[in-house]
JSON list of C-alpha atoms and ligand atoms in Angstrom, two decimals:
[
{"chain": "G", "resi": 1, "resn": "MET", "atom": "CA", "xyz": [-18.65, -0.10, -15.59]},
{"chain": "G", "resi": 2, "resn": "ALA", "atom": "CA", "xyz": [-16.08, 2.40, -13.78]},
{"chain": "G", "resi": 3, "resn": "GLU", "atom": "CA", "xyz": [-13.74, 4.06, -15.76]},
{"chain": "G", "resi": 4, "resn": "THR", "atom": "CA", "xyz": [-10.48, 2.22, -16.43]},
{"chain": "G", "resi": 5, "resn": "GLN", "atom": "CA", "xyz": [-8.10, 4.92, -15.55]},
{"chain": "G", "resi": 6, "resn": "LEU", "atom": "CA", "xyz": [-8.84, 8.27, -13.77]},
{"chain": "G", "resi": 7, "resn": "ASP", "atom": "CA", "xyz": [-6.48, 11.25, -13.99]},
{"chain": "G", "resi": 8, "resn": "VAL", "atom": "CA", "xyz": [-6.05, 12.66, -10.67]},
{"chain": "G", "resi": 9, "resn": "ARG", "atom": "CA", "xyz": [-2.98, 14.60, -11.05]},
{"chain": "G", "resi": 10, "resn": "ALA", "atom": "CA", "xyz": [-4.68, 17.92, -10.99]},
{"chain": "G", "resi": 11, "resn": "LEU", "atom": "CA", "xyz": [-6.28, 17.37, -7.67]},
{"chain": "G", "resi": 12, "resn": "ASP", "atom": "CA", "xyz": [-5.11, 17.79, -4.19]},
{"chain": "G", "resi": 13, "resn": "LYS", "atom": "CA", "xyz": [-4.12, 14.66, -2.52]},
{"chain": "G", "resi": 14, "resn": "THR", "atom": "CA", "xyz": [-7.24, 14.10, -0.50]},
{"chain": "G", "resi": 15, "resn": "ASP", "atom": "CA", "xyz": [-9.41, 14.93, -3.38]},
{"chain": "G", "resi": 16, "resn": "ALA", "atom": "CA", "xyz": [-7.33, 12.41, -5.25]},
{"chain": "G", "resi": 17, "resn": "TYR", "atom": "CA", "xyz": [-7.83, 9.48, -2.82]},
{"chain": "G", "resi": 18, "resn": "ARG", "atom": "CA", "xyz": [-11.50, 10.29, -2.68]},
{"chain": "G", "resi": 19, "resn": "ALA", "atom": "CA", "xyz": [-11.93, 10.07, -6.41]},
{"chain": "G", "resi": 20, "resn": "LEU", "atom": "CA", "xyz": [-9.98, 6.87, -6.87]},
{"chain": "G", "resi": 21, "resn": "ARG", "atom": "CA", "xyz": [-11.95, 5.28, -4.04]},
{"chain": "G", "resi": 22, "resn": "VAL", "atom": "CA", "xyz": [-15.07, 5.99, -5.77]},
{"chain": "G", "resi": 23, "resn": "GLN", "atom": "CA", "xyz": [-13.64, 4.02, -8.62]},
{"chain": "G", "resi": 24, "resn": "PHE", "atom": "CA", "xyz": [-12.25, 1.21, -6.53]},
{"chain": "G", "resi": 25, "resn": "ASP", "atom": "CA", "xyz": [-15.49, 1.04, -4.51]},
{"chain": "G", "resi": 26, "resn": "ALA", "atom": "CA", "xyz": [-17.44, 0.62, -8.02]},
{"chain": "G", "resi": 27, "resn": "LEU", "atom": "CA", "xyz": [-15.10, -1.97, -9.27]},
{"chain": "G", "resi": 28, "resn": "CYS", "atom": "CA", "xyz": [-14.91, -4.05, -6.10]},
{"chain": "G", "resi": 29, "resn": "GLU", "atom": "CA", "xyz": [-18.45, -3.92, -5.01]},
{"chain": "G", "resi": 30, "resn": "GLY", "atom": "CA", "xyz": [-19.54, -7.22, -3.72]},
{"chain": "G", "resi": 31, "resn": "VAL", "atom": "CA", "xyz": [-16.00, -8.69, -4.41]},
{"chain": "G", "resi": 32, "resn": "THR", "atom": "CA", "xyz": [-14.75, -10.66, -1.40]},
{"chain": "G", "resi": 33, "resn": "ASP", "atom": "CA", "xyz": [-11.84, -12.56, -2.73]},
{"chain": "G", "resi": 34, "resn": "GLU", "atom": "CA", "xyz": [-8.43, -11.15, -1.19]},
{"chain": "G", "resi": 35, "resn": "ILE", "atom": "CA", "xyz": [-6.28, -11.39, -4.09]},
{"chain": "G", "resi": 36, "resn": "ALA", "atom": "CA", "xyz": [-8.79, -9.84, -6.48]},
{"chain": "G", "resi": 37, "resn": "LEU", "atom": "CA", "xyz": [-9.00, -6.94, -3.86]},
{"chain": "G", "resi": 38, "resn": "MET", "atom": "CA", "xyz": [-5.30, -6.41, -3.43]},
{"chain": "G", "resi": 39, "resn": "SER", "atom": "CA", "xyz": [-4.70, -6.64, -7.36]},
{"chain": "G", "resi": 40, "resn": "THR", "atom": "CA", "xyz": [-7.33, -3.96, -7.91]},
{"chain": "G", "resi": 41, "resn": "MET", "atom": "CA", "xyz": [-6.30, -1.83, -5.14]},
{"chain": "G", "resi": 42, "resn": "ALA", "atom": "CA", "xyz": [-2.58, -1.80, -6.00]},
{"chain": "G", "resi": 43, "resn": "CYS", "atom": "CA", "xyz": [-3.50, -1.10, -9.64]},
{"chain": "G", "resi": 44, "resn": "VAL", "atom": "CA", "xyz": [-5.93, 1.75, -8.89]},
{"chain": "G", "resi": 45, "resn": "LEU", "atom": "CA", "xyz": [-3.30, 3.34, -6.40]},
{"chain": "G", "resi": 46, "resn": "GLN", "atom": "CA", "xyz": [-0.63, 3.00, -8.94]},
{"chain": "G", "resi": 47, "resn": "LEU", "atom": "CA", "xyz": [-2.08, 4.39, -12.00]},
{"chain": "G", "resi": 48, "resn": "GLY", "atom": "CA", "xyz": [-3.85, 7.16, -9.88]},
{"chain": "G", "resi": 49, "resn": "PHE", "atom": "CA", "xyz": [-0.52, 8.44, -8.30]},
{"chain": "G", "resi": 50, "resn": "GLY", "atom": "CA", "xyz": [2.31, 7.06, -10.54]},
{"chain": "G", "resi": 51, "resn": "HIS", "atom": "CA", "xyz": [4.69, 5.90, -7.58]},
{"chain": "G", "resi": 52, "resn": "LEU", "atom": "CA", "xyz": [7.44, 3.79, -8.20]},
{"chain": "G", "resi": 53, "resn": "TRP", "atom": "CA", "xyz": [5.81, 0.69, -6.60]},
{"chain": "G", "resi": 54, "resn": "THR", "atom": "CA", "xyz": [2.57, -0.04, -5.16]},
{"chain": "G", "resi": 55, "resn": "GLY", "atom": "CA", "xyz": [1.52, -3.41, -3.64]},
{"chain": "G", "resi": 56, "resn": "PHE", "atom": "CA", "xyz": [1.00, -6.03, -0.94]},
{"chain": "G", "resi": 57, "resn": "TYR", "atom": "CA", "xyz": [3.08, -8.12, 0.98]},
{"chain": "G", "resi": 58, "resn": "ARG", "atom": "CA", "xyz": [1.30, -11.11, 2.60]},
{"chain": "G", "resi": 59, "resn": "ARG", "atom": "CA", "xyz": [1.95, -12.59, 5.98]},
{"chain": "G", "resi": 60, "resn": "VAL", "atom": "CA", "xyz": [2.89, -16.29, 5.58]},
{"chain": "G", "resi": 61, "resn": "GLY", "atom": "CA", "xyz": [3.29, -18.34, 8.91]},
{"chain": "G", "resi": 62, "resn": "ALA", "atom": "CA", "xyz": [3.93, -16.65, 12.15]},
{"chain": "G", "resi": 63, "resn": "ALA", "atom": "CA", "xyz": [6.66, -13.94, 11.10]},
{"chain": "G", "resi": 64, "resn": "LYS", "atom": "CA", "xyz": [7.38, -13.85, 7.35]},
{"chain": "G", "resi": 65, "resn": "LEU", "atom": "CA", "xyz": [6.08, -11.62, 4.36]},
{"chain": "G", "resi": 66, "resn": "ILE", "atom": "CA", "xyz": [5.85, -12.88, 0.82]},
{"chain": "G", "resi": 67, "resn": "VAL", "atom": "CA", "xyz": [5.31, -10.55, -2.10]},
{"chain": "G", "resi": 68, "resn": "GLY", "atom": "CA", "xyz": [1.58, -10.27, -3.30]},
{"chain": "G", "resi": 69, "resn": "PRO", "atom": "CA", "xyz": [-0.25, -8.34, -5.91]},
{"chain": "G", "resi": 70, "resn": "PHE", "atom": "CA", "xyz": [1.82, -5.27, -6.82]},
{"chain": "G", "resi": 71, "resn": "GLN", "atom": "CA", "xyz": [2.43, -2.79, -9.64]},
{"chain": "G", "resi": 72, "resn": "GLY", "atom": "CA", "xyz": [5.93, -1.39, -10.44]},
{"chain": "G", "resi": 73, "resn": "THR", "atom": "CA", "xyz": [9.33, -2.88, -10.51]},
{"chain": "G", "resi": 74, "resn": "ILE", "atom": "CA", "xyz": [10.51, -6.25, -9.25]},
{"chain": "G", "resi": 75, "resn": "GLY", "atom": "CA", "xyz": [10.36, -6.36, -5.44]},
{"chain": "G", "resi": 76, "resn": "CYS", "atom": "CA", "xyz": [12.13, -8.51, -3.04]},
{"chain": "G", "resi": 77, "resn": "LEU", "atom": "CA", "xyz": [10.26, -11.82, -2.74]},
{"chain": "G", "resi": 78, "resn": "GLU", "atom": "CA", "xyz": [10.32, -12.42, 1.07]},
{"chain": "G", "resi": 79, "resn": "ILE", "atom": "CA", "xyz": [10.75, -10.30, 4.12]},
{"chain": "G", "resi": 80, "resn": "GLU", "atom": "CA", "xyz": [11.03, -11.39, 7.74]},
{"chain": "G", "resi": 81, "resn": "PHE", "atom": "CA", "xyz": [9.11, -9.55, 10.42]},
{"chain": "G", "resi": 82, "resn": "GLY", "atom": "CA", "xyz": [11.36, -6.89, 12.11]},
{"chain": "G", "resi": 83, "resn": "LYS", "atom": "CA", "xyz": [13.36, -6.69, 8.78]},
{"chain": "G", "resi": 84, "resn": "GLY", "atom": "CA", "xyz": [13.18, -3.32, 6.64]},
{"chain": "G", "resi": 85, "resn": "VAL", "atom": "CA", "xyz": [10.38, -0.93, 6.60]},
{"chain": "G", "resi": 86, "resn": "CYS", "atom": "CA", "xyz": [7.78, -3.60, 5.71]},
{"chain": "G", "resi": 87, "resn": "GLY", "atom": "CA", "xyz": [8.78, -6.07, 8.32]},
{"chain": "G", "resi": 88, "resn": "THR", "atom": "CA", "xyz": [8.87, -3.52, 10.99]},
{"chain": "G", "resi": 89, "resn": "ALA", "atom": "CA", "xyz": [5.36, -2.15, 10.27]},
{"chain": "G", "resi": 90, "resn": "ALA", "atom": "CA", "xyz": [4.22, -5.71, 10.15]},
{"chain": "G", "resi": 91, "resn": "ALA", "atom": "CA", "xyz": [5.87, -6.78, 13.58]},
{"chain": "G", "resi": 92, "resn": "HIS", "atom": "CA", "xyz": [4.17, -3.68, 15.21]},
{"chain": "G", "resi": 93, "resn": "LYS", "atom": "CA", "xyz": [1.12, -3.64, 13.29]},
{"chain": "G", "resi": 94, "resn": "GLU", "atom": "CA", "xyz": [1.50, 0.08, 12.74]},
{"chain": "G", "resi": 95, "resn": "THR", "atom": "CA", "xyz": [1.91, 2.41, 9.92]},
{"chain": "G", "resi": 96, "resn": "LEU", "atom": "CA", "xyz": [5.33, 3.63, 9.12]},
{"chain": "G", "resi": 97, "resn": "ILE", "atom": "CA", "xyz": [6.04, 6.84, 7.01]},
{"chain": "G", "resi": 98, "resn": "VAL", "atom": "CA", "xyz": [9.71, 6.92, 5.94]},
{"chain": "G", "resi": 99, "resn": "PRO", "atom": "CA", "xyz": [10.63, 10.49, 4.33]},
{"chain": "G", "resi": 100, "resn": "ASP", "atom": "CA", "xyz": [14.16, 9.34, 3.62]},
{"chain": "G", "resi": 101, "resn": "VAL", "atom": "CA", "xyz": [14.76, 5.60, 3.14]},
{"chain": "G", "resi": 102, "resn": "ASN", "atom": "CA", "xyz": [18.48, 6.03, 3.30]},
{"chain": "G", "resi": 103, "resn": "ALA", "atom": "CA", "xyz": [17.93, 7.28, 6.80]},
{"chain": "G", "resi": 104, "resn": "PHE", "atom": "CA", "xyz": [16.03, 4.30, 7.93]},
{"chain": "G", "resi": 105, "resn": "PRO", "atom": "CA", "xyz": [18.32, 1.58, 9.25]},
{"chain": "G", "resi": 106, "resn": "GLY", "atom": "CA", "xyz": [17.90, -1.58, 7.68]},
{"chain": "G", "resi": 107, "resn": "HIS", "atom": "CA", "xyz": [15.80, -0.48, 4.58]},
{"chain": "G", "resi": 108, "resn": "ILE", "atom": "CA", "xyz": [15.59, -3.24, 2.08]},
{"chain": "G", "resi": 109, "resn": "ALA", "atom": "CA", "xyz": [16.53, -1.20, -1.26]},
{"chain": "G", "resi": 110, "resn": "CYS", "atom": "CA", "xyz": [14.48, -3.26, -4.11]},
{"chain": "G", "resi": 111, "resn": "ASP", "atom": "CA", "xyz": [14.95, -0.50, -6.59]},
{"chain": "G", "resi": 112, "resn": "ALA", "atom": "CA", "xyz": [17.79, 2.09, -6.10]},
{"chain": "G", "resi": 113, "resn": "ARG", "atom": "CA", "xyz": [15.56, 5.05, -7.21]},
{"chain": "G", "resi": 114, "resn": "SER", "atom": "CA", "xyz": [13.18, 4.86, -4.13]},
{"chain": "G", "resi": 115, "resn": "ARG", "atom": "CA", "xyz": [13.46, 7.74, -1.88]},
{"chain": "G", "resi": 116, "resn": "SER", "atom": "CA", "xyz": [10.59, 7.55, 0.33]},
{"chain": "G", "resi": 117, "resn": "GLU", "atom": "CA", "xyz": [8.03, 5.15, 1.66]},
{"chain": "G", "resi": 118, "resn": "ILE", "atom": "CA", "xyz": [4.79, 4.32, 3.34]},
{"chain": "G", "resi": 119, "resn": "VAL", "atom": "CA", "xyz": [3.85, 0.93, 4.86]},
{"chain": "G", "resi": 120, "resn": "VAL", "atom": "CA", "xyz": [0.27, 0.36, 6.08]},
{"chain": "G", "resi": 121, "resn": "PRO", "atom": "CA", "xyz": [-0.69, -2.97, 7.92]},
{"chain": "G", "resi": 122, "resn": "VAL", "atom": "CA", "xyz": [-3.69, -4.77, 6.56]},
{"chain": "G", "resi": 123, "resn": "LEU", "atom": "CA", "xyz": [-5.79, -6.37, 9.47]},
{"chain": "G", "resi": 124, "resn": "ASP", "atom": "CA", "xyz": [-8.63, -8.92, 9.22]},
{"chain": "G", "resi": 125, "resn": "ARG", "atom": "CA", "xyz": [-11.87, -8.37, 11.11]},
{"chain": "G", "resi": 126, "resn": "GLY", "atom": "CA", "xyz": [-10.15, -10.20, 14.12]},
{"chain": "G", "resi": 127, "resn": "GLY", "atom": "CA", "xyz": [-7.26, -7.67, 14.23]},
{"chain": "G", "resi": 128, "resn": "GLU", "atom": "CA", "xyz": [-4.79, -10.12, 12.88]},
{"chain": "G", "resi": 129, "resn": "LEU", "atom": "CA", "xyz": [-2.13, -9.13, 10.24]},
{"chain": "G", "resi": 130, "resn": "ILE", "atom": "CA", "xyz": [-2.79, -10.32, 6.81]},
{"chain": "G", "resi": 131, "resn": "ALA", "atom": "CA", "xyz": [-0.45, -8.11, 4.76]},
{"chain": "G", "resi": 132, "resn": "VAL", "atom": "CA", "xyz": [1.10, -4.95, 4.46]},
{"chain": "G", "resi": 133, "resn": "LEU", "atom": "CA", "xyz": [0.37, -2.41, 1.71]},
{"chain": "G", "resi": 134, "resn": "ASP", "atom": "CA", "xyz": [3.74, -0.76, 0.71]},
{"chain": "G", "resi": 135, "resn": "ILE", "atom": "CA", "xyz": [4.16, 2.40, -1.42]},
{"chain": "G", "resi": 136, "resn": "ASP", "atom": "CA", "xyz": [7.47, 3.52, -2.63]},
{"chain": "G", "resi": 137, "resn": "SER", "atom": "CA", "xyz": [8.26, 6.98, -4.16]},
{"chain": "G", "resi": 138, "resn": "GLU", "atom": "CA", "xyz": [11.22, 8.23, -6.45]},
{"chain": "G", "resi": 139, "resn": "ARG", "atom": "CA", "xyz": [10.59, 11.70, -4.38]},
{"chain": "G", "resi": 140, "resn": "LEU", "atom": "CA", "xyz": [11.92, 12.37, -0.96]},
{"chain": "G", "resi": 141, "resn": "ALA", "atom": "CA", "xyz": [9.15, 12.96, 1.74]},
{"chain": "G", "resi": 142, "resn": "ALA", "atom": "CA", "xyz": [6.20, 11.97, -0.79]},
{"chain": "G", "resi": 143, "resn": "PHE", "atom": "CA", "xyz": [3.98, 10.66, 1.95]},
{"chain": "G", "resi": 144, "resn": "ASP", "atom": "CA", "xyz": [2.33, 12.48, 4.75]},
{"chain": "G", "resi": 145, "resn": "GLU", "atom": "CA", "xyz": [-0.63, 12.21, 7.27]},
{"chain": "G", "resi": 146, "resn": "VAL", "atom": "CA", "xyz": [-3.04, 12.68, 4.45]},
{"chain": "G", "resi": 147, "resn": "ASP", "atom": "CA", "xyz": [-1.59, 9.28, 3.00]},
{"chain": "G", "resi": 148, "resn": "ARG", "atom": "CA", "xyz": [-1.89, 7.72, 6.37]},
{"chain": "G", "resi": 149, "resn": "ARG", "atom": "CA", "xyz": [-5.34, 8.53, 7.04]},
{"chain": "G", "resi": 150, "resn": "GLU", "atom": "CA", "xyz": [-6.58, 7.65, 3.49]},
{"chain": "G", "resi": 151, "resn": "LEU", "atom": "CA", "xyz": [-4.61, 4.47, 3.08]},
{"chain": "G", "resi": 152, "resn": "GLU", "atom": "CA", "xyz": [-5.60, 3.15, 6.50]},
{"chain": "G", "resi": 153, "resn": "SER", "atom": "CA", "xyz": [-9.39, 3.70, 5.47]},
{"chain": "G", "resi": 154, "resn": "TRP", "atom": "CA", "xyz": [-8.66, 1.79, 2.12]},
{"chain": "G", "resi": 155, "resn": "VAL", "atom": "CA", "xyz": [-7.27, -1.16, 3.78]},
{"chain": "G", "resi": 156, "resn": "ARG", "atom": "CA", "xyz": [-10.20, -1.45, 6.09]},
{"chain": "G", "resi": 157, "resn": "TRP", "atom": "CA", "xyz": [-11.87, -3.12, 3.31]},
{"chain": "G", "resi": 158, "resn": "PHE", "atom": "CA", "xyz": [-10.25, -6.22, 4.19]},
{"chain": "G", "resi": 159, "resn": "ALA", "atom": "CA", "xyz": [-11.53, -6.44, 7.57]},
{"chain": "G", "resi": 160, "resn": "LYS", "atom": "CA", "xyz": [-15.09, -6.51, 5.97]},
{"chain": "G", "resi": 161, "resn": "VAL", "atom": "CA", "xyz": [-14.16, -9.52, 3.85]},
{"chain": "G", "resi": 162, "resn": "THR", "atom": "CA", "xyz": [-11.70, -11.71, 5.75]},
{"chain": "E", "resi": 1, "resn": "SME", "atom": "N1", "xyz": [11.70, -1.16, 0.76]},
{"chain": "E", "resi": 1, "resn": "SME", "atom": "C1", "xyz": [10.89, -2.21, 1.51]},
{"chain": "E", "resi": 1, "resn": "SME", "atom": "C2", "xyz": [11.23, -3.43, 0.72]},
{"chain": "E", "resi": 1, "resn": "SME", "atom": "C3", "xyz": [10.01, -3.64, -0.20]},
{"chain": "E", "resi": 1, "resn": "SME", "atom": "S1", "xyz": [10.11, -2.95, -1.61]},
{"chain": "E", "resi": 1, "resn": "SME", "atom": "O1", "xyz": [10.90, -1.91, -1.91]},
{"chain": "E", "resi": 1, "resn": "SME", "atom": "C4", "xyz": [9.10, -3.19, -2.77]},
{"chain": "E", "resi": 1, "resn": "SME", "atom": "C5", "xyz": [11.40, -2.44, 2.94]},
{"chain": "E", "resi": 1, "resn": "SME", "atom": "O2", "xyz": [12.36, -2.06, 3.28]},
{"chain": "E", "resi": 1, "resn": "SME", "atom": "O3", "xyz": [10.65, -3.00, 3.62]}
]
């Protein structure tokens, strides 16, 4: 059984992602249920990094996102494609790193403490958008190219099972 909580605070960011990934892969080996995977991924990342909010918005219908498994404070329940950081990342199917959310036109402030954000599209094996992974931080410019590279790799899990 994998450890329930890894302390990665002493590691650099790449090593922290790698250590958490080993834990996630061990926990989820053989798991194909999308919700179980989203829940566990949100939990492992949130416990590891301690950000304000880590979770998924799932696509419903043609152009709407609805909140999925998450850890953190209460988030908004629905987001239309093209709205906010999540809706913009969903509409373009590309990762968005926002170093200062107050400088992002249309940012949806679910928690006033949020200062920066990364949103990564989650695609199925056919390249269709099934969700976005959203992580919000209380720190300005908390996310960089390491987060993009690692999180894009993490969400490729879903292309294997959907
Ligand atoms: N800030 C996001 C909304 C989601 S929450 O913050 C949990 C956005 O602008 O899309």
